[in-house]
CSV table of C-alpha atoms and ligand atoms in Angstrom, one decimal:
chain,number,residue,atom,x,y,z
L,220,MET,CA,-50.5,42.8,-25.0
L,221,LYS,CA,-48.6,39.6,-25.4
L,222,LYS,CA,-50.3,36.4,-24.3
L,223,ILE,CA,-48.6,33.1,-23.5
L,224,THR,CA,-50.1,29.6,-23.1
L,225,VAL,CA,-48.5,26.8,-21.4
L,226,SER,CA,-49.3,23.4,-20.2
L,227,ALA,CA,-48.1,20.8,-17.9
L,228,PRO,CA,-48.9,17.2,-17.1
L,229,GLY,CA,-50.3,15.5,-14.1
L,230,LYS,CA,-48.5,12.7,-12.5
L,231,LEU,CA,-48.9,9.2,-10.9
L,232,MET,CA,-46.5,7.8,-8.5
L,233,LEU,CA,-45.6,4.4,-9.5
L,234,PHE,CA,-43.2,3.1,-6.8
L,235,GLY,CA,-41.5,4.4,-3.7
L,236,GLU,CA,-43.9,7.0,-2.0
L,237,HIS,CA,-43.0,8.2,1.3
L,238,ALA,CA,-39.6,6.4,1.3
L,239,VAL,CA,-38.6,9.0,-1.1
L,240,VAL,CA,-39.2,11.7,1.4
L,241,TYR,CA,-36.2,10.1,3.2
L,242,GLY,CA,-33.5,10.1,0.7
L,243,ARG,CA,-34.6,7.0,-1.3
L,244,SER,CA,-35.8,6.9,-4.9
L,245,CYS,CA,-39.2,6.5,-6.6
L,246,LEU,CA,-40.7,6.0,-10.0
L,247,VAL,CA,-42.9,8.3,-11.4
L,248,THR,CA,-44.9,8.9,-14.6
L,249,ALA,CA,-46.5,11.8,-16.2
L,250,VAL,CA,-50.0,11.6,-17.2
L,251,ASP,CA,-52.0,12.8,-20.3
L,252,SER,CA,-54.4,14.9,-18.5
L,253,ARG,CA,-52.8,18.6,-18.2
L,254,ILE,CA,-53.0,21.9,-16.6
L,255,THR,CA,-53.0,25.0,-18.9
L,256,VAL,CA,-52.2,28.4,-17.8
L,257,GLU,CA,-52.7,31.3,-19.9
L,258,ILE,CA,-50.7,34.7,-19.0
L,259,LYS,CA,-51.1,38.1,-20.1
L,260,LYS,CA,-49.0,41.2,-19.5
L,261,ILE,CA,-51.4,44.1,-18.3
L,262,ASP,CA,-51.2,47.9,-18.0
L,263,GLN,CA,-52.6,47.7,-14.3
L,264,GLN,CA,-50.2,47.0,-11.6
L,265,GLU,CA,-52.2,44.2,-10.4
L,266,VAL,CA,-52.0,40.3,-10.5
L,267,LYS,CA,-55.4,39.1,-11.6
L,268,ILE,CA,-56.2,35.4,-11.4
L,269,ASP,CA,-59.2,33.2,-12.7
L,270,ALA,CA,-59.2,29.4,-12.2
L,271,PRO,CA,-63.0,28.6,-12.5
L,272,GLN,CA,-62.7,24.9,-12.1
L,273,VAL,CA,-61.2,25.3,-8.4
L,274,LYS,CA,-63.9,28.3,-7.9
L,275,ILE,CA,-61.4,31.1,-8.2
L,276,ASN,CA,-63.1,33.9,-10.1
L,277,GLY,CA,-61.9,37.5,-10.1
L,278,TYR,CA,-59.1,37.1,-7.6
L,279,GLN,CA,-56.7,40.4,-7.5
L,280,ARG,CA,-54.1,42.1,-5.7
L,281,LYS,CA,-52.0,45.1,-6.3
L,282,LEU,CA,-48.4,44.3,-7.4
L,283,SER,CA,-47.1,46.6,-4.5
L,284,VAL,CA,-48.9,44.4,-2.1
L,285,GLU,CA,-47.3,41.2,-0.8
L,286,ALA,CA,-48.8,37.9,-2.1
L,287,CYS,CA,-50.7,36.2,0.8
L,288,LEU,CA,-49.7,32.3,0.8
L,289,ASN,CA,-52.7,31.8,3.2
L,290,SER,CA,-55.3,32.4,0.5
L,291,HIS,CA,-57.2,29.8,-1.3
L,292,LYS,CA,-55.1,26.8,-2.2
L,293,GLY,CA,-55.5,27.3,-6.0
L,294,VAL,CA,-53.9,30.7,-5.7
L,295,ARG,CA,-51.3,29.9,-3.2
L,296,PHE,CA,-49.3,27.9,-5.5
L,297,ILE,CA,-49.7,30.5,-8.3
L,298,GLU,CA,-48.7,33.2,-5.9
L,299,ALA,CA,-45.7,31.1,-4.5
L,300,ALA,CA,-44.3,30.7,-8.0
L,301,ILE,CA,-44.8,34.3,-9.1
L,302,GLU,CA,-42.9,35.3,-5.9
L,303,ILE,CA,-39.9,33.0,-6.6
L,304,PHE,CA,-39.8,34.2,-10.0
L,305,ARG,CA,-39.9,37.8,-9.0
L,306,LYS,CA,-37.2,37.3,-6.5
L,307,ARG,CA,-34.8,35.6,-8.9
L,308,TYR,CA,-35.5,37.9,-12.0
L,309,GLY,CA,-37.3,40.8,-10.8
L,310,LEU,CA,-41.0,41.3,-12.2
L,311,VAL,CA,-42.4,44.7,-12.7
L,312,ASN,CA,-45.3,44.1,-14.9
L,313,GLY,CA,-49.2,43.7,-14.0
L,314,LEU,CA,-50.3,39.9,-15.0
L,315,LYS,CA,-53.7,38.4,-15.9
L,316,ILE,CA,-53.6,34.8,-15.4
L,317,LYS,CA,-56.1,32.1,-16.3
L,318,VAL,CA,-55.8,28.5,-15.3
L,319,GLU,CA,-57.9,25.5,-16.8
L,320,ASN,CA,-57.7,22.0,-15.1
L,321,GLY,CA,-57.8,19.1,-17.5
L,322,PHE,CA,-58.5,16.9,-14.4
L,323,SER,CA,-60.0,17.2,-10.9
L,324,SER,CA,-57.6,18.5,-8.2
L,325,ASN,CA,-59.4,15.9,-5.9
L,326,TYR,CA,-57.6,12.9,-7.5
L,327,GLY,CA,-54.2,13.6,-6.4
L,328,LEU,CA,-52.8,13.7,-9.6
L,329,GLY,CA,-50.4,16.7,-8.9
L,330,SER,CA,-52.4,19.7,-9.9
L,331,SER,CA,-50.5,22.1,-7.6
L,332,SER,CA,-47.2,21.0,-8.9
L,333,ALA,CA,-48.2,21.1,-12.4
L,334,ILE,CA,-49.7,24.7,-11.8
L,335,SER,CA,-46.4,25.8,-10.2
L,336,VAL,CA,-44.4,24.6,-13.2
L,337,CYS,CA,-46.7,26.3,-15.5
L,338,ILE,CA,-46.5,29.6,-14.0
L,339,VAL,CA,-42.6,29.5,-13.8
L,340,LYS,CA,-42.4,28.3,-17.7
L,341,ALA,CA,-45.0,30.9,-18.7
L,342,LEU,CA,-43.3,33.6,-16.9
L,343,ALA,CA,-40.1,32.7,-18.3
L,344,GLU,CA,-41.7,32.9,-21.8
L,345,ILE,CA,-43.2,36.2,-21.3
L,346,PHE,CA,-40.2,37.7,-19.8
L,347,SER,CA,-37.9,36.0,-22.6
L,348,LYS,CA,-35.7,34.2,-19.9
L,349,LYS,CA,-34.6,30.9,-21.5
L,350,LEU,CA,-35.0,28.3,-18.8
L,351,GLY,CA,-34.3,24.5,-19.1
L,352,CYS,CA,-36.0,21.8,-17.2
L,353,LYS,CA,-33.8,21.6,-14.2
L,354,GLN,CA,-34.0,25.6,-13.7
L,355,ILE,CA,-37.9,25.3,-14.1
L,356,PHE,CA,-37.7,22.5,-11.6
L,357,ASN,CA,-35.5,24.4,-9.1
L,358,LEU,CA,-37.8,27.4,-9.1
L,359,ALA,CA,-41.2,25.4,-9.1
L,360,TYR,CA,-40.0,23.1,-6.4
L,361,LYS,CA,-38.9,26.0,-4.1
L,362,ALA,CA,-42.4,27.4,-4.5
L,363,VAL,CA,-44.0,24.2,-3.7
L,364,LEU,CA,-41.9,23.7,-0.6
L,365,ASN,CA,-42.8,27.4,0.4
L,366,VAL,CA,-46.6,26.5,0.4
L,367,GLN,CA,-46.5,22.9,1.8
L,368,GLY,CA,-43.5,22.9,3.7
L,369,VAL,CA,-42.6,19.0,2.9
L,370,GLY,CA,-42.4,17.0,-0.1
L,371,SER,CA,-39.6,15.2,-2.3
L,372,GLY,CA,-40.3,17.2,-5.5
L,373,PHE,CA,-41.2,13.8,-7.7
L,374,ASP,CA,-44.5,15.6,-8.9
L,375,VAL,CA,-42.7,18.6,-9.8
L,376,ALA,CA,-40.1,16.7,-11.8
L,377,ALA,CA,-42.7,14.8,-13.7
L,378,ALA,CA,-44.6,18.1,-14.7
L,379,CYS,CA,-41.2,19.4,-16.0
L,380,TRP,CA,-39.7,16.6,-17.8
L,381,GLY,CA,-42.8,14.3,-18.6
L,382,GLY,CA,-42.3,10.6,-19.5
L,383,THR,CA,-41.5,8.2,-16.7
L,384,LEU,CA,-38.7,9.1,-14.3
L,385,PHE,CA,-36.3,7.5,-11.9
L,386,TYR,CA,-36.2,10.2,-9.1
L,387,THR,CA,-34.2,10.8,-5.9
L,388,THR,CA,-35.3,13.2,-3.1
L,389,GLY,CA,-35.0,16.8,-4.0
L,390,GLY,CA,-34.1,16.0,-7.6
L,391,LYS,CA,-30.7,14.8,-7.0
L,392,LYS,CA,-31.2,12.2,-9.6
L,393,ILE,CA,-33.8,12.6,-12.3
L,394,VAL,CA,-33.4,9.9,-15.0
L,395,PRO,CA,-35.9,9.7,-17.8
L,396,LEU,CA,-36.7,5.9,-18.6
L,397,LYS,CA,-37.4,4.3,-21.8
L,398,ALA,CA,-40.7,2.6,-21.1
L,399,GLU,CA,-43.7,1.7,-23.1
L,400,ARG,CA,-47.2,2.8,-22.0
L,401,LEU,CA,-48.0,0.9,-18.8
L,402,PRO,CA,-51.0,-1.1,-18.8
L,403,LEU,CA,-52.6,0.5,-15.8
L,404,VAL,CA,-56.2,1.1,-14.8
L,405,ILE,CA,-56.7,3.9,-12.3
L,406,ALA,CA,-59.4,4.3,-9.7
L,407,TYR,CA,-60.3,7.2,-7.4
L,408,SER,CA,-61.2,5.9,-4.1
L,409,GLY,CA,-63.7,8.9,-3.6
L,410,ASN,CA,-62.0,10.8,-0.9
L,411,LYS,CA,-59.3,13.6,-1.1
L,412,ALA,CA,-56.0,12.9,0.9
L,413,ASP,CA,-54.0,15.7,2.3
L,414,THR,CA,-50.5,14.7,1.3
L,415,PRO,CA,-48.7,16.9,4.1
L,416,THR,CA,-50.9,15.4,6.7
L,417,LEU,CA,-50.0,11.9,5.5
L,418,ILE,CA,-46.4,12.8,5.4
L,419,ARG,CA,-46.3,14.2,8.9
L,420,LYS,CA,-48.3,11.0,10.0
L,421,VAL,CA,-45.5,8.6,8.5
L,422,GLN,CA,-42.9,11.2,10.0
L,423,LYS,CA,-44.2,10.5,13.5
L,424,LEU,CA,-44.2,6.9,13.2
L,425,ARG,CA,-40.5,7.1,12.1
L,426,LEU,CA,-39.7,9.1,15.2
L,427,LYS,CA,-41.5,6.6,17.2
L,428,ARG,CA,-40.1,3.4,15.5
L,429,LEU,CA,-36.9,4.5,13.8
L,430,ASN,CA,-35.6,1.2,13.1
L,431,GLU,CA,-38.4,-0.5,11.9
L,432,THR,CA,-39.5,2.5,9.6
L,433,GLU,CA,-36.1,2.8,8.1
L,434,LYS,CA,-36.0,-1.0,7.4
L,435,ILE,CA,-39.4,-0.5,5.6
L,436,PHE,CA,-38.0,2.4,3.6
L,437,ASP,CA,-34.9,0.4,2.7
L,438,LYS,CA,-37.2,-2.5,1.2
L,439,ILE,CA,-39.1,0.1,-0.7
L,440,GLU,CA,-35.8,1.3,-2.1
L,441,LYS,CA,-35.0,-2.3,-3.3
L,442,ILE,CA,-38.5,-2.8,-4.9
L,443,VAL,CA,-38.0,0.7,-6.7
L,444,LYS,CA,-34.5,-0.6,-8.4
L,445,ARG,CA,-36.1,-3.9,-9.3
L,446,ALA,CA,-39.3,-2.2,-10.7
L,447,LYS,CA,-37.2,0.3,-12.8
L,448,LYS,CA,-35.7,-2.7,-14.6
L,449,LYS,CA,-38.9,-4.7,-15.0
L,450,LEU,CA,-40.7,-1.6,-16.3
L,451,GLN,CA,-37.9,-0.9,-18.9
L,452,GLU,CA,-38.2,-4.5,-20.1
L,453,GLY,CA,-41.9,-4.3,-20.2
L,454,LYS,CA,-42.4,-7.3,-17.9
L,455,TRP,CA,-45.9,-6.5,-16.6
L,456,GLU,CA,-46.7,-9.4,-14.7
L,457,GLU,CA,-43.4,-9.2,-12.6
L,458,LEU,CA,-44.0,-5.3,-12.2
L,459,GLY,CA,-47.5,-6.3,-10.9
L,460,GLU,CA,-46.0,-8.3,-8.3
L,461,LEU,CA,-43.4,-5.6,-7.3
L,462,MET,CA,-46.5,-3.2,-7.1
L,463,THR,CA,-48.1,-5.5,-4.6
L,464,LYS,CA,-45.2,-5.9,-2.4
L,465,ASN,CA,-44.6,-2.1,-2.3
L,466,HIS,CA,-48.4,-1.9,-1.3
L,467,GLU,CA,-48.0,-4.2,1.6
L,468,LEU,CA,-45.1,-2.0,3.0
L,469,LEU,CA,-47.5,1.2,2.6
L,470,VAL,CA,-49.8,-0.8,4.7
L,471,LYS,CA,-47.2,-1.1,7.3
L,472,LEU,CA,-46.6,2.6,7.2
L,473,GLY,CA,-50.3,3.1,8.1
L,474,VAL,CA,-51.4,4.9,4.9
L,475,SER,CA,-54.0,2.6,3.6
L,476,THR,CA,-57.7,2.8,4.4
L,477,PRO,CA,-60.7,0.2,4.2
L,478,LYS,CA,-61.9,1.6,1.1
L,479,ILE,CA,-58.3,1.3,-0.6
L,480,GLU,CA,-58.1,-2.3,0.5
L,481,LYS,CA,-61.6,-3.1,-0.7
L,482,LEU,CA,-60.8,-1.7,-4.2
L,483,ILE,CA,-57.2,-3.6,-4.3
L,484,SER,CA,-59.1,-6.8,-3.3
L,485,ALA,CA,-61.7,-6.3,-6.0
L,486,ALA,CA,-58.9,-5.7,-8.7
L,487,PHE,CA,-57.2,-8.9,-7.6
L,488,SER,CA,-60.3,-10.8,-8.0
L,489,ALA,CA,-60.6,-9.7,-11.5
L,490,GLY,CA,-57.3,-10.9,-12.5
L,491,ALA,CA,-54.9,-8.0,-11.8
L,492,PHE,CA,-51.2,-8.6,-11.8
L,493,GLY,CA,-50.7,-6.3,-9.1
L,494,ALA,CA,-52.2,-3.1,-7.3
L,495,LYS,CA,-51.2,-0.4,-5.1
L,496,ILE,CA,-51.7,3.0,-3.6
L,497,SER,CA,-50.4,5.9,-5.8
L,498,GLY,CA,-49.1,8.7,-3.7
L,499,ALA,CA,-49.5,9.6,0.0
L,500,GLY,CA,-52.4,7.3,0.5
L,501,GLY,CA,-55.4,8.0,2.9
L,502,GLY,CA,-57.6,8.2,-0.2
L,503,ASP,CA,-56.8,9.6,-3.6
L,504,CYS,CA,-56.1,6.9,-6.4
L,505,ILE,CA,-55.0,3.3,-6.4
L,506,ILE,CA,-53.1,1.9,-9.6
L,507,VAL,CA,-53.6,-1.7,-10.8
L,508,LEU,CA,-51.5,-3.3,-13.4
L,509,ALA,CA,-53.4,-5.8,-15.6
L,510,GLY,CA,-53.1,-7.6,-18.8
L,511,LYS,CA,-54.9,-5.7,-21.6
L,512,GLU,CA,-57.4,-8.7,-21.9
L,513,LYS,CA,-58.3,-8.2,-18.2
L,514,HIS,CA,-58.9,-4.3,-18.1
L,515,HIS,CA,-62.5,-4.4,-18.7
L,516,LEU,CA,-63.0,-7.0,-15.9
L,517,VAL,CA,-60.8,-5.0,-13.5
L,518,GLU,CA,-62.7,-1.8,-14.3
L,519,GLN,CA,-66.0,-3.4,-13.8
L,520,ALA,CA,-64.7,-4.8,-10.3
L,521,LEU,CA,-63.3,-1.6,-9.4
L,522,VAL,CA,-66.6,0.4,-10.0
L,523,LYS,CA,-68.6,-2.3,-8.3
L,524,ALA,CA,-66.5,-1.7,-5.3
L,525,GLY,CA,-67.1,2.1,-5.3
L,526,GLY,CA,-64.1,3.2,-7.2
L,527,ALA,CA,-64.5,6.0,-9.9
L,528,LEU,CA,-62.4,5.2,-13.0
L,529,VAL,CA,-59.7,7.9,-14.0
L,530,PRO,CA,-59.0,7.3,-17.7
L,531,VAL,CA,-55.4,8.6,-18.2
L,532,GLU,CA,-52.4,7.1,-20.1
L,533,THR,CA,-48.9,7.1,-18.8
L,534,GLY,CA,-45.6,8.7,-20.2
L,535,ALA,CA,-47.0,12.1,-21.4
L,536,GLU,CA,-45.2,15.0,-22.5
L,537,GLY,CA,-43.5,17.6,-19.9
L,538,VAL,CA,-44.3,21.2,-19.5
L,539,ARG,CA,-44.7,22.8,-23.2
L,540,ARG,CA,-45.6,26.1,-24.8
L,541,GLU,CA,-48.9,25.9,-26.3
L,542,LYS,CA,-49.2,29.2,-28.0
T,155,PMV,O1,-50.2,12.1,-2.5
T,155,PMV,P1,-49.2,12.6,-3.7
T,155,PMV,O2,-49.9,11.9,-5.1
T,155,PMV,O3,-48.8,14.1,-3.7
T,155,PMV,O4,-48.0,11.9,-3.4
T,155,PMV,C1,-47.2,12.1,-2.2
T,155,PMV,C2,-45.9,11.2,-2.1
T,155,PMV,C3,-44.9,11.3,-0.8
T,155,PMV,O5,-43.9,10.6,-1.2
T,155,PMV,C4,-45.7,10.7,0.2
T,155,PMV,C5,-44.6,12.8,-0.8
T,155,PMV,C6,-43.6,13.2,-1.7
T,155,PMV,O6,-43.5,14.4,-1.6
T,155,PMV,O7,-42.8,12.5,-2.2
């Protein structure tokens, strides 16, 4: 039976998180750690899934039984993507799916969106549907929303297009940027954040203090636009300063933690240009921009402060067929 392998990159939010949920824009880059999905048509009328790194071994359901989106998180995104694809194109075959994570799903590097994008792309390949990036994005984003209920879709876009993108809520604008590799150091804060919970936290704040929160979002939007320019010009020092400004606004939104602040201070003491949360906050990763000559010092300082280094490069290729 025909077998297809595809892979999609993880992502790092560079600028604009949270504000992008409310109609503003953000900058996101794809990273060179990838999720790989292998799909095979099988004779049995079943969907079988193995994703050993997230402890899914031997999951199976009959094709005639509706997929359960309450099951294990790793399965939910796969099932949601299959369901969206089935609704759009019809799907009559049994499938065997194997997922390999090139990075820990704890880091918040976008494993769920990369998996959803991989499934749509792999199904398109195996059922000979020619889908472009935007079509894959639309289907995978729907799948992610069906599972999570909230989200701007920036992570789905990064998995589809790759590179570094200027992105506006819901994919209204998706502009690939010409950018060099960013001199970033990335550190995991040691605890996994739940993105939907943090989105709801900011939502509550916005309901309570609408004007103040909207002003913060507007300031973030301005930073994103300036950062877009500096990033394309490779002006790292100025980009770092904008990162720090963006971080200060995220602190005002209440999404930082003492551990994140400790890591960020450590990065500054080691001579970083700038640093911020990357993503929803509440844990996950911080990104630090520093001159190449300072990287080693920054890395040492982050480890000393209790961070775990995440060695990824920016601007990776989007979803692609491997075999
Ligand atoms: O926590 P992450 O890396 O999934 O990033 C979430 C970013 C938000 O802006 C808070 C949500 C979104 O979907 O844009």
